[in-house]
mmCIF file of C-alpha atoms in Angstrom:
data_model
loop_
_atom_site.group_PDB
_atom_site.id
_atom_site.type_symbol
_atom_site.label_atom_id
_atom_site.label_comp_id
_atom_site.label_asym_id
_atom_site.label_seq_id
_atom_site.Cartn_x
_atom_site.Cartn_y
_atom_site.Cartn_z
ATOM 1 C CA MET D 407 -11.029 -22.469 19.948
ATOM 2 C CA THR D 408 -10.131 -22.514 16.684
ATOM 3 C CA GLU D 409 -11.354 -20.024 13.621
ATOM 4 C CA GLU D 410 -14.924 -22.252 12.933
ATOM 5 C CA GLN D 411 -15.560 -22.814 16.401
ATOM 6 C CA LEU D 412 -15.777 -18.995 17.131
ATOM 7 C CA LEU D 413 -17.831 -17.553 14.335
ATOM 8 C CA SER D 414 -20.051 -20.534 14.654
ATOM 9 C CA THR D 415 -20.338 -19.401 18.625
ATOM 10 C CA ASP D 416 -20.602 -15.434 17.414
ATOM 11 C CA ARG D 417 -23.358 -17.173 14.828
ATOM 12 C CA GLN D 418 -25.619 -18.949 17.406
ATOM 13 C CA LYS D 419 -25.135 -15.080 19.824
ATOM 14 C CA VAL D 420 -26.390 -13.840 16.908
ATOM 15 C CA ALA D 421 -29.261 -16.076 16.237
ATOM 16 C CA GLN D 422 -30.027 -15.849 19.682
ATOM 17 C CA PHE D 423 -30.030 -12.224 19.895
ATOM 18 C CA LEU D 424 -32.357 -11.872 16.649
ATOM 19 C CA SER D 425 -35.191 -14.130 17.483
ATOM 20 C CA LEU D 426 -35.197 -12.188 21.039
ATOM 21 C CA ALA D 427 -35.618 -8.663 19.158
ATOM 22 C CA GLU D 428 -38.596 -10.326 17.102
ATOM 23 C CA SER D 429 -40.029 -11.538 19.745
ATOM 24 C CA GLY D 430 -39.859 -7.674 21.217
ATOM 25 C CA THR D 431 -38.025 -9.016 24.118
ATOM 26 C CA VAL D 432 -34.985 -6.998 23.533
ATOM 27 C CA GLN D 433 -34.457 -3.909 21.225
ATOM 28 C CA ALA D 434 -31.916 -2.997 18.718
ATOM 29 C CA GLY D 435 -29.363 -0.107 19.847
ATOM 30 C CA LEU D 436 -27.316 0.382 23.566
ATOM 31 C CA THR D 437 -29.653 -1.380 26.107
ATOM 32 C CA PRO D 438 -31.223 0.141 29.083
ATOM 33 C CA LYS D 439 -28.632 0.037 31.499
ATOM 34 C CA GLN D 440 -26.050 1.265 28.497
ATOM 35 C CA LYS D 441 -28.188 4.482 27.886
ATOM 36 C CA GLN D 442 -28.283 4.760 31.748
ATOM 37 C CA GLN D 443 -24.965 4.890 31.704
ATOM 38 C CA GLN D 444 -25.102 7.498 29.341
ATOM 39 C CA HIS D 445 -27.377 9.842 30.472
ATOM 40 C CA GLU D 446 -25.483 9.213 34.040
ATOM 41 C CA TYR D 447 -22.065 10.720 31.495
ATOM 42 C CA ILE D 448 -24.257 13.660 29.862
ATOM 43 C CA MET D 449 -25.389 14.914 33.238
ATOM 44 C CA ARG D 450 -21.679 14.577 34.417
ATOM 45 C CA GLN D 451 -20.088 16.272 31.765
ATOM 46 C CA ARG D 452 -22.821 19.005 31.813
ATOM 47 C CA ASP D 453 -22.501 19.509 35.516
ATOM 48 C CA ILE D 454 -18.750 20.876 34.104
ATOM 49 C CA TYR D 455 -19.783 22.702 32.192
ATOM 50 C CA ALA D 456 -22.303 24.528 34.326
ATOM 51 C CA ASN D 457 -18.732 25.181 37.040
ATOM 52 C CA ALA D 458 -16.385 25.933 34.403
ATOM 53 C CA ALA D 459 -19.464 28.486 33.147
ATOM 54 C CA PHE D 460 -19.939 29.587 36.298
ATOM 55 C CA ARG D 461 -16.224 30.611 37.451
ATOM 56 C CA ALA D 462 -15.545 32.059 33.623
ATOM 57 C CA GLN D 463 -18.210 34.485 34.011
ATOM 58 C CA ASP D 464 -16.253 35.728 37.927
ATOM 59 C CA LYS D 465 -15.194 39.336 37.317
ATOM 60 C CA LEU D 466 -12.853 39.176 39.368
ATOM 61 C CA ILE D 467 -11.085 36.488 36.970
ATOM 62 C CA PRO D 468 -9.366 38.592 33.995
ATOM 63 C CA LYS D 469 -10.429 36.849 30.362
ATOM 64 C CA THR D 470 -6.533 36.879 30.083
ATOM 65 C CA SER D 471 -5.961 34.865 33.681
ATOM 66 C CA PRO D 472 -4.437 30.922 33.117
ATOM 67 C CA ALA D 473 -7.604 30.380 35.619
ATOM 68 C CA TYR D 474 -9.889 31.907 33.002
ATOM 69 C CA LEU D 475 -8.585 29.914 30.171
ATOM 70 C CA GLN D 476 -8.500 26.982 31.704
ATOM 71 C CA ASN D 477 -12.480 27.430 32.256
ATOM 72 C CA ILE D 478 -13.101 28.071 28.816
ATOM 73 C CA GLN D 479 -11.252 24.748 27.918
ATOM 74 C CA GLU D 480 -12.937 22.787 30.288
ATOM 75 C CA MET D 481 -15.993 24.234 28.774
ATOM 76 C CA ASN D 482 -14.751 23.183 24.913
ATOM 77 C CA GLN D 483 -13.433 19.718 26.143
ATOM 78 C CA VAL D 484 -16.804 18.986 27.830
ATOM 79 C CA LYS D 485 -18.775 20.626 24.142
ATOM 80 C CA SER D 486 -15.841 17.513 22.954
ATOM 81 C CA ASN D 487 -16.508 14.979 24.249
ATOM 82 C CA LEU D 488 -20.551 14.746 24.003
ATOM 83 C CA GLU D 489 -19.889 15.294 20.056
ATOM 84 C CA ASN D 490 -17.769 12.177 20.376
ATOM 85 C CA LEU D 491 -20.142 9.936 22.265
ATOM 86 C CA ALA D 492 -23.133 11.196 20.215
ATOM 87 C CA VAL D 493 -20.979 10.336 17.153
ATOM 88 C CA GLN D 494 -19.926 6.782 18.133
ATOM 89 C CA GLN D 495 -23.439 6.150 19.386
ATOM 90 C CA LYS D 496 -25.267 7.132 16.031
ATOM 91 C CA ALA D 497 -21.863 4.415 14.391
ATOM 92 C CA ILE D 498 -23.375 2.061 16.950
ATOM 93 C CA GLY D 499 -27.394 1.891 15.510
ATOM 94 C CA GLU D 500 -25.360 1.973 12.021
ATOM 95 C CA ASN D 501 -22.992 -0.711 11.688
ATOM 96 C CA GLN D 502 -25.443 -3.199 14.610
ATOM 97 C CA GLN D 503 -27.554 -4.130 11.580
ATOM 98 C CA GLN D 504 -25.320 -4.614 8.903
ATOM 99 C CA TYR D 505 -22.459 -6.603 11.325
ATOM 100 C CA LEU D 506 -26.092 -8.789 11.820
ATOM 101 C CA ASP D 507 -27.029 -8.902 8.052
ATOM 102 C CA ASP D 508 -23.272 -9.808 7.152
ATOM 103 C CA VAL D 509 -23.675 -12.812 10.107
ATOM 104 C CA GLU D 510 -27.004 -14.300 9.206
ATOM 105 C CA ASN D 511 -26.272 -14.403 5.346
ATOM 106 C CA GLY D 512 -22.186 -15.805 5.894
ATOM 107 C CA ARG D 513 -20.210 -13.138 4.713
ATOM 108 C CA ILE D 514 -17.626 -12.663 7.804
ATOM 109 C CA SER D 515 -14.825 -14.011 7.055
ATOM 110 C CA LYS D 516 -12.227 -16.553 9.604
ATOM 111 C CA ALA D 517 -10.074 -13.774 9.405
ATOM 112 C CA ASN D 518 -12.005 -11.976 12.437
ATOM 113 C CA TYR D 519 -10.368 -14.879 14.878
ATOM 114 C CA VAL D 520 -6.953 -16.296 13.575
ATOM 115 C CA ASP D 521 -5.298 -15.064 16.791
ATOM 116 C CA GLY D 522 -7.562 -17.188 18.540
ATOM 117 C CA LYS D 523 -10.529 -14.313 19.868
ATOM 118 C CA SER D 524 -13.474 -13.270 19.202
ATOM 119 C CA SER D 525 -14.133 -9.877 18.016
ATOM 120 C CA GLY D 526 -16.338 -8.897 20.593
ATOM 121 C CA LEU D 527 -18.866 -7.345 17.659
ATOM 122 C CA ALA D 528 -21.492 -10.155 18.661
ATOM 123 C CA ASP D 529 -20.952 -9.487 21.909
ATOM 124 C CA ILE D 530 -21.835 -6.074 21.916
ATOM 125 C CA TYR D 531 -24.559 -5.193 19.311
ATOM 126 C CA SER D 532 -26.330 -8.282 21.078
ATOM 127 C CA GLY D 533 -26.075 -6.186 24.505
ATOM 128 C CA ALA D 534 -24.030 -8.724 25.978
ATOM 129 C CA ALA D 535 -20.525 -6.767 26.095
ATOM 130 C CA ASN D 536 -19.697 -4.679 29.108
ATOM 131 C CA MET D 537 -20.120 -0.660 28.584
ATOM 132 C CA ASN D 538 -17.714 1.924 29.170
ATOM 133 C CA ILE D 539 -17.431 5.741 28.844
ATOM 134 C CA ASP D 540 -14.197 7.034 28.825
ATOM 135 C CA ASP D 541 -13.517 10.489 30.696
ATOM 136 C CA PHE D 542 -13.282 11.823 26.142
ATOM 137 C CA GLY D 543 -16.724 10.289 25.732
ATOM 138 C CA ASN D 544 -15.103 7.099 24.462
ATOM 139 C CA LEU D 545 -17.303 4.319 24.574
ATOM 140 C CA THR D 546 -15.549 0.875 25.059
ATOM 141 C CA PHE D 547 -16.300 -2.038 25.584
ATOM 142 C CA GLU D 548 -15.302 -5.294 27.494
ATOM 143 C CA VAL D 549 -13.827 -7.547 25.072
ATOM 144 C CA ASP D 550 -11.717 -11.001 26.142
ATOM 145 C CA GLY D 551 -11.474 -9.186 29.500
ATOM 146 C CA GLU D 552 -10.250 -5.867 29.271
ATOM 147 C CA TYR D 553 -12.079 -2.708 27.836
ATOM 148 C CA LYS D 554 -11.177 -1.727 24.499
ATOM 149 C CA PRO D 555 -12.191 1.546 22.147
ATOM 150 C CA TYR D 556 -15.893 0.418 19.739
ATOM 151 C CA ALA D 557 -13.665 2.398 17.434
ATOM 152 C CA GLN D 558 -11.071 -0.230 17.664
ATOM 153 C CA LEU D 559 -13.509 -2.594 17.467
ATOM 154 C CA ALA D 560 -15.838 -1.473 14.345
ATOM 155 C CA ASP D 561 -14.368 -2.851 11.868
ATOM 156 C CA TYR D 562 -14.648 -6.245 10.771
ATOM 157 C CA SER D 563 -13.544 -8.140 7.730
ATOM 158 C CA LEU D 564 -15.857 -9.884 5.225
ATOM 159 C CA LYS D 565 -14.772 -13.492 3.147
ATOM 160 C CA SER D 566 -13.065 -12.199 -0.214
ATOM 161 C CA ILE D 567 -14.721 -13.561 -2.275
ATOM 162 C CA ASP D 568 -14.295 -10.930 -5.465
ATOM 163 C CA THR D 569 -10.269 -11.736 -5.251
ATOM 164 C CA ALA D 570 -10.814 -15.644 -4.986
ATOM 165 C CA ASN D 571 -13.621 -14.942 -7.831
ATOM 166 C CA GLY D 572 -10.390 -13.623 -10.054
ATOM 167 C CA ILE D 573 -7.997 -16.155 -9.162
ATOM 168 C CA LEU D 574 -10.529 -19.102 -9.948
ATOM 169 C CA ASP D 575 -10.824 -17.419 -13.414
ATOM 170 C CA LEU D 576 -7.591 -17.323 -14.035
ATOM 171 C CA VAL D 577 -6.679 -20.904 -13.025
ATOM 172 C CA ASP D 578 -10.014 -21.470 -15.209
ATOM 173 C CA LYS D 579 -9.058 -20.662 -18.720
ATOM 174 C CA VAL D 580 -5.031 -23.022 -17.761
ATOM 175 C CA ALA D 581 -7.983 -26.333 -17.213
ATOM 176 C CA SER D 582 -9.762 -24.777 -20.015
ATOM 177 C CA SER D 583 -7.423 -25.010 -22.738
ATOM 178 C CA LYS D 584 -7.976 -27.020 -25.404
ATOM 179 C CA LYS D 585 -3.997 -27.878 -24.684
ATOM 180 C CA PRO D 586 -1.431 -27.072 -22.568
ATOM 181 C CA PHE D 587 0.588 -23.500 -21.913
ATOM 182 C CA ASN D 588 4.331 -23.123 -23.314
ATOM 183 C CA LYS D 589 6.631 -21.653 -20.840
ATOM 184 C CA ALA D 590 5.694 -18.487 -21.188
ATOM 185 C CA GLN D 591 2.094 -18.788 -20.725
ATOM 186 C CA MET D 592 2.780 -19.827 -17.461
ATOM 187 C CA GLY D 593 5.440 -17.509 -16.473
ATOM 188 C CA MET D 594 2.259 -14.576 -17.656
ATOM 189 C CA PHE D 595 -0.532 -16.499 -15.015
ATOM 190 C CA ASN D 596 2.266 -17.154 -12.661
ATOM 191 C CA ASN D 597 2.900 -12.777 -12.545
ATOM 192 C CA ARG D 598 -0.933 -11.707 -12.854
ATOM 193 C CA ILE D 599 -1.224 -14.119 -9.635
ATOM 194 C CA LYS D 600 1.604 -12.930 -7.764
ATOM 195 C CA SER D 601 0.389 -9.348 -9.034
ATOM 196 C CA VAL D 602 -3.351 -10.124 -7.803
ATOM 197 C CA ILE D 603 -1.695 -11.460 -4.225
ATOM 198 C CA ASN D 604 0.648 -8.778 -3.522
ATOM 199 C CA GLU D 605 -2.212 -6.034 -3.765
ATOM 200 C CA ALA D 606 -4.336 -8.225 -1.640
ATOM 201 C CA SER D 607 -4.450 -6.698 2.449
ATOM 202 C CA ARG D 608 -4.277 -9.260 5.334
ATOM 203 C CA SER D 609 -7.370 -9.694 6.077
ATOM 204 C CA ASP D 610 -7.940 -11.325 1.734
ATOM 205 C CA VAL D 611 -5.138 -13.435 1.432
ATOM 206 C CA VAL D 612 -6.014 -15.150 5.465
ATOM 207 C CA SER D 613 -9.861 -15.577 4.333
ATOM 208 C CA LEU D 614 -8.503 -17.173 0.737
ATOM 209 C CA ILE D 615 -6.696 -19.674 3.222
ATOM 210 C CA LYS D 616 -9.015 -20.255 5.857
ATOM 211 C CA ASP D 617 -12.782 -19.660 4.092
ATOM 212 C CA ASP D 618 -12.874 -22.428 1.456
ATOM 213 C CA LEU D 619 -13.000 -20.211 -1.215
ATOM 214 C CA LEU D 620 -10.075 -21.469 -3.279
ATOM 215 C CA PRO D 621 -10.496 -25.702 -3.538
ATOM 216 C CA GLY D 622 -8.120 -27.539 -1.750
ATOM 217 C CA PHE D 623 -6.906 -25.309 0.897
ATOM 218 C CA GLU D 624 -8.862 -26.957 3.800
ATOM 219 C CA ASN D 625 -6.276 -29.589 2.423
ATOM 220 C CA ILE D 626 -2.799 -27.725 3.068
ATOM 221 C CA ASP D 627 -1.712 -26.980 6.367
ATOM 222 C CA ILE D 628 0.234 -23.830 7.370
ATOM 223 C CA ASP D 629 1.453 -23.008 10.383
ATOM 224 C CA SER D 630 -0.255 -20.833 12.645
ATOM 225 C CA GLU D 631 3.126 -18.655 12.853
ATOM 226 C CA MET D 632 2.533 -17.559 9.163
ATOM 227 C CA PHE D 633 -0.534 -15.832 10.561
ATOM 228 C CA LYS D 634 1.534 -13.221 12.939
ATOM 229 C CA THR D 635 1.286 -9.854 11.088
ATOM 230 C CA GLU D 636 5.044 -9.852 10.973
ATOM 231 C CA ASN D 637 4.742 -13.062 8.877
ATOM 232 C CA LEU D 638 2.608 -11.434 5.807
ATOM 233 C CA PRO D 639 5.243 -11.114 3.282
ATOM 234 C CA ALA D 640 5.654 -15.429 3.904
ATOM 235 C CA LEU D 641 2.508 -15.858 3.942
ATOM 236 C CA LYS D 642 1.755 -14.615 0.539
ATOM 237 C CA GLU D 643 4.700 -15.707 -0.853
ATOM 238 C CA SER D 644 3.764 -19.318 0.526
ATOM 239 C CA VAL D 645 0.099 -18.772 -1.251
ATOM 240 C CA ILE D 646 1.785 -17.578 -4.086
ATOM 241 C CA ASP D 647 3.751 -21.019 -3.994
ATOM 242 C CA ILE D 648 0.775 -22.983 -3.367
ATOM 243 C CA ILE D 649 -1.995 -21.241 -6.351
ATOM 244 C CA ASN D 650 0.739 -21.783 -9.352
ATOM 245 C CA ASN D 651 1.744 -25.648 -8.127
ATOM 246 C CA ALA D 652 -1.429 -26.034 -8.480
ATOM 247 C CA ALA D 653 -2.096 -24.751 -11.774
ATOM 248 C CA ASN D 654 1.662 -25.987 -13.287
ATOM 249 C CA ASP D 655 -0.584 -29.180 -12.261
ATOM 250 C CA ILE D 656 -2.889 -28.551 -13.921
ATOM 251 C CA ASN D 657 -1.796 -27.420 -17.211
ATOM 252 C CA SER D 658 0.424 -30.383 -16.832
ATOM 253 C CA SER D 659 -2.615 -32.976 -16.736
ATOM 254 C CA ILE D 660 -4.058 -31.130 -20.342
ATOM 255 C CA PRO D 661 -3.496 -33.693 -23.334
ATOM 256 C CA VAL D 662 -1.743 -32.578 -26.542
ATOM 257 C CA HIS D 663 -4.082 -33.472 -28.943
ATOM 258 C CA ILE D 664 -3.603 -34.227 -32.243
ATOM 259 C CA ASP D 665 -6.414 -34.994 -34.517
ATOM 260 C CA GLY D 666 -5.817 -37.866 -36.648
ATOM 261 C CA PRO D 667 -7.202 -38.949 -40.129
ATOM 262 C CA LYS D 668 -10.853 -38.067 -40.298
ATOM 263 C CA GLU D 669 -13.036 -41.608 -41.491
ATOM 264 C CA ASN D 670 -12.506 -41.957 -44.994
ATOM 265 C CA THR D 671 -9.720 -39.475 -45.189
ATOM 266 C CA PRO D 672 -6.826 -40.748 -46.779
ATOM 267 C CA LYS D 673 -3.828 -41.001 -44.828
ATOM 268 C CA LEU D 674 -1.127 -38.086 -44.065
ATOM 269 C CA THR D 675 2.117 -38.740 -45.422
ATOM 270 C CA GLN D 676 5.069 -38.198 -42.485
ATOM 271 C CA ALA D 677 5.800 -35.529 -44.854
ATOM 272 C CA GLU D 678 2.474 -33.663 -44.949
ATOM 273 C CA ILE D 679 2.450 -34.426 -40.550
ATOM 274 C CA ASN D 680 6.151 -33.139 -40.805
ATOM 275 C CA ARG D 681 4.968 -29.987 -42.168
ATOM 276 C CA GLN D 682 1.210 -29.660 -39.694
ATOM 277 C CA LYS D 683 3.678 -29.519 -36.451
ATOM 278 C CA LYS D 684 6.154 -26.867 -38.613
ATOM 279 C CA GLN D 685 2.601 -24.862 -39.210
ATOM 280 C CA GLN D 686 1.723 -25.535 -36.197
ATOM 281 C CA ARG D 687 5.261 -24.476 -34.085
ATOM 282 C CA VAL D 688 5.123 -21.472 -35.945
ATOM 283 C CA GLN D 689 1.338 -20.330 -35.185
ATOM 284 C CA ASN D 690 2.364 -20.855 -31.481
ATOM 285 C CA ARG D 691 5.061 -18.667 -31.626
ATOM 286 C CA VAL D 692 3.481 -15.929 -33.530
ATOM 287 C CA THR D 693 0.669 -15.915 -31.289
ATOM 288 C CA THR D 694 2.197 -16.293 -27.882
ATOM 289 C CA VAL D 695 4.620 -13.393 -28.661
ATOM 290 C CA VAL D 696 2.065 -11.042 -30.000
ATOM 291 C CA ASP D 697 -0.721 -12.075 -27.441
ATOM 292 C CA GLY D 698 1.811 -11.357 -24.791
ATOM 293 C CA LEU D 699 2.424 -8.218 -25.875
ATOM 294 C CA LEU D 700 -0.784 -7.018 -26.401
ATOM 295 C CA LYS D 701 -1.576 -8.167 -23.185
ATOM 296 C CA ASN D 702 1.227 -7.518 -21.107
ATOM 297 C CA PRO D 703 3.879 -5.529 -23.210
ATOM 298 C CA MET D 704 6.767 -5.683 -19.875
ATOM 299 C CA SER D 705 5.972 -9.232 -18.188
ATOM 300 C CA THR D 706 6.308 -10.440 -22.210
ATOM 301 C CA ILE D 707 9.664 -8.632 -22.621
ATOM 302 C CA MET D 708 11.378 -9.942 -19.657
ATOM 303 C CA GLN D 709 10.231 -13.393 -20.260
ATOM 304 C CA PHE D 710 12.337 -12.844 -23.266
ATOM 305 C CA LEU D 711 15.186 -10.688 -22.383
ATOM 306 C CA GLY D 712 14.930 -10.557 -18.403
ATOM 307 C CA ASN D 713 14.095 -8.258 -15.836
ATOM 308 C CA ASP D 714 15.153 -4.126 -16.135
ATOM 309 C CA ALA D 715 15.923 -4.768 -19.956
ATOM 310 C CA ALA D 716 13.142 -2.394 -20.985
ATOM 311 C CA LYS D 717 11.285 0.466 -19.658
ATOM 312 C CA MET D 718 7.912 2.076 -20.637
ATOM 313 C CA ASP D 719 6.376 5.582 -20.091
ATOM 314 C CA SER D 720 2.619 4.596 -18.544
ATOM 315 C CA GLU D 721 1.180 7.755 -20.169
ATOM 316 C CA THR D 722 2.351 7.707 -23.984
ATOM 317 C CA LYS D 723 2.554 3.644 -23.782
ATOM 318 C CA ILE D 724 6.324 3.697 -25.697
ATOM 319 C CA ILE D 725 8.752 1.169 -24.907
ATOM 320 C CA THR D 726 12.400 1.539 -24.785
ATOM 321 C CA ILE D 727 14.599 -1.113 -25.273
ATOM 322 C CA ASN D 728 18.564 0.006 -25.472
ATOM 323 C CA ASP D 729 18.797 2.620 -28.085
ATOM 324 C CA GLN D 730 15.321 1.802 -29.621
ATOM 325 C CA THR D 731 11.464 2.873 -29.300
ATOM 326 C CA PHE D 732 8.550 1.118 -29.870
ATOM 327 C CA ASP D 733 5.102 3.025 -29.736
ATOM 328 C CA MET D 734 2.180 -0.111 -28.717
ATOM 329 C CA LYS D 735 -0.128 1.453 -29.033
ATOM 330 C CA ARG D 736 1.354 1.069 -33.287
ATOM 331 C CA GLY D 737 0.753 -2.342 -35.338
ATOM 332 C CA GLU D 738 3.783 -1.905 -37.241
ATOM 333 C CA ASP D 739 5.978 -1.458 -33.977
ATOM 334 C CA ILE D 740 4.429 -3.755 -32.034
ATOM 335 C CA ALA D 741 5.096 -6.496 -35.221
ATOM 336 C CA LEU D 742 8.586 -5.605 -35.181
ATOM 337 C CA LEU D 743 8.853 -5.386 -31.827
ATOM 338 C CA ALA D 744 7.626 -9.036 -32.041
ATOM 339 C CA LYS D 745 10.041 -10.870 -34.535
ATOM 340 C CA GLN D 746 13.173 -8.878 -32.885
ATOM 341 C CA LEU D 747 11.671 -11.073 -30.020
ATOM 342 C CA ASP D 748 11.009 -13.952 -31.493
ATOM 343 C CA ALA D 749 14.010 -13.823 -33.011
ATOM 344 C CA LEU D 750 16.317 -13.673 -30.120
ATOM 345 C CA GLU D 751 14.723 -16.627 -28.459
ATOM 346 C CA TYR D 752 15.091 -18.839 -31.449
ATOM 347 C CA GLY D 753 17.864 -17.522 -33.381
ATOM 348 C CA ASN D 754 17.532 -16.541 -36.829
ATOM 349 C CA ASN D 755 16.785 -19.699 -39.120
ATOM 350 C CA GLU D 756 13.743 -20.705 -42.013
ATOM 351 C CA THR D 757 10.978 -21.023 -39.499
ATOM 352 C CA THR D 758 12.179 -17.805 -37.302
ATOM 353 C CA GLY D 759 11.405 -16.562 -41.564
ATOM 354 C CA LEU D 760 7.788 -18.130 -41.328
ATOM 355 C CA VAL D 761 7.367 -16.787 -37.703
ATOM 356 C CA LYS D 762 8.305 -13.247 -39.100
ATOM 357 C CA GLN D 763 5.675 -13.290 -42.169
ATOM 358 C CA GLN D 764 2.658 -14.358 -40.249
ATOM 359 C CA ILE D 765 2.946 -11.835 -37.081
ATOM 360 C CA PRO D 766 1.424 -8.905 -39.160
ATOM 361 C CA SER D 767 -1.224 -11.196 -40.858
ATOM 362 C CA TYR D 768 -2.126 -12.014 -37.437
ATOM 363 C CA LEU D 769 -2.113 -8.785 -35.515
ATOM 364 C CA ASP D 770 -4.382 -8.411 -39.197
ATOM 365 C CA ASP D 771 -6.328 -10.741 -37.999
ATOM 366 C CA ILE D 772 -6.953 -9.328 -34.380
ATOM 367 C CA ARG D 773 -7.493 -5.641 -35.633
ATOM 368 C CA GLU D 774 -10.419 -7.112 -38.105
ATOM 369 C CA SER D 775 -12.135 -9.353 -35.522
ATOM 370 C CA ARG D 776 -12.510 -5.781 -33.648
ATOM 371 C CA GLY D 777 -14.093 -4.724 -36.586
ATOM 372 C CA LYS D 778 -11.053 -2.823 -37.277
ATOM 373 C CA GLU D 779 -9.270 -1.821 -40.724
ATOM 374 C CA ARG D 780 -6.781 -4.573 -41.967
ATOM 375 C CA ILE D 781 -3.154 -2.177 -42.515
ATOM 376 C CA MET D 782 -0.688 -4.935 -41.916
ATOM 377 C CA THR D 783 -1.397 -6.468 -44.850
ATOM 378 C CA LEU D 784 -2.235 -4.244 -47.910
ATOM 379 C CA PRO D 785 -1.548 -4.797 -51.226
ATOM 380 C CA GLY D 786 2.237 -3.096 -51.286
ATOM 381 C CA LEU D 787 2.805 -2.531 -47.883
ATOM 382 C CA ASN D 788 4.982 -4.456 -44.991
ATOM 383 C CA LYS D 789 6.167 -7.488 -47.722
#
């Protein structure tokens, strides 16, 4: 059966159980048969405890003898067994309502069924699954033809909605941009997507693919072998590539708008058009390097200098590049580093000189937008 079919079957089982529960035909928790099994187990354990206690009280058995110690161990084991049974019975009562609520409200993920088997929880919580109690007080239930401890079955996966929303927010920033992202900006986007997916659990990654949380994945055929636990790194790489390729396609489709002259406005000369284009190029270079250093300095530096070119102290936020240090809490250091990175990328020329002039002003604009005083373009400073 497919994941969708297995999930649908469990939904039907839960709906039927809830309907019977509302009518009073069945009750939540263990069924009468299961409660009887539990009662019989408890009585057997009490007999074992009473016999061991009786033997331990025999005055003919020294308290240092192996026989006495064995009787004490049996008594302690019974206590442990009954405590174990009580903990699991309580857990079933608490977990049952949460599971039923999650199924009813569509929160259960298809990640629970990627191996083509039922999770068994619908049968357990509706009382349909056969139950046994092992020698140590562990509740076991028959799932797919074999008895498994409840502790192994209790956890289940929910739809990874938060992770999906985080990815969609990042993609929306690309799609809603008034102009295409440049290479450095798309590099930062790709690195952020990679970070989100690499930090996600296996069930989260499977949910992103199987639960229709991200548009387009329903049309992508991913080999079933990729969903095996040992292939998780490869599965993550595949998801990263799919998302990044989609975002690159979106970015490429964004038109590059150049506002034409307004009605009744004199037509610009070619020299004026060239000057505006030059100003725009300068501004793009300024915002790219400065915004990158403010939001994700190490990723930005790697875009310009490559991997392992810099190190950052996470506590002091001081970055070291060769023999230079830059305090990323100081605007002056950010400006200096931004100027150096831009010059390394584009060389020293007239345009680079204009970029260097505008970097302090742009940083001050950011400070001012946050309600702070301008410090880098005050009269007499940073000329």
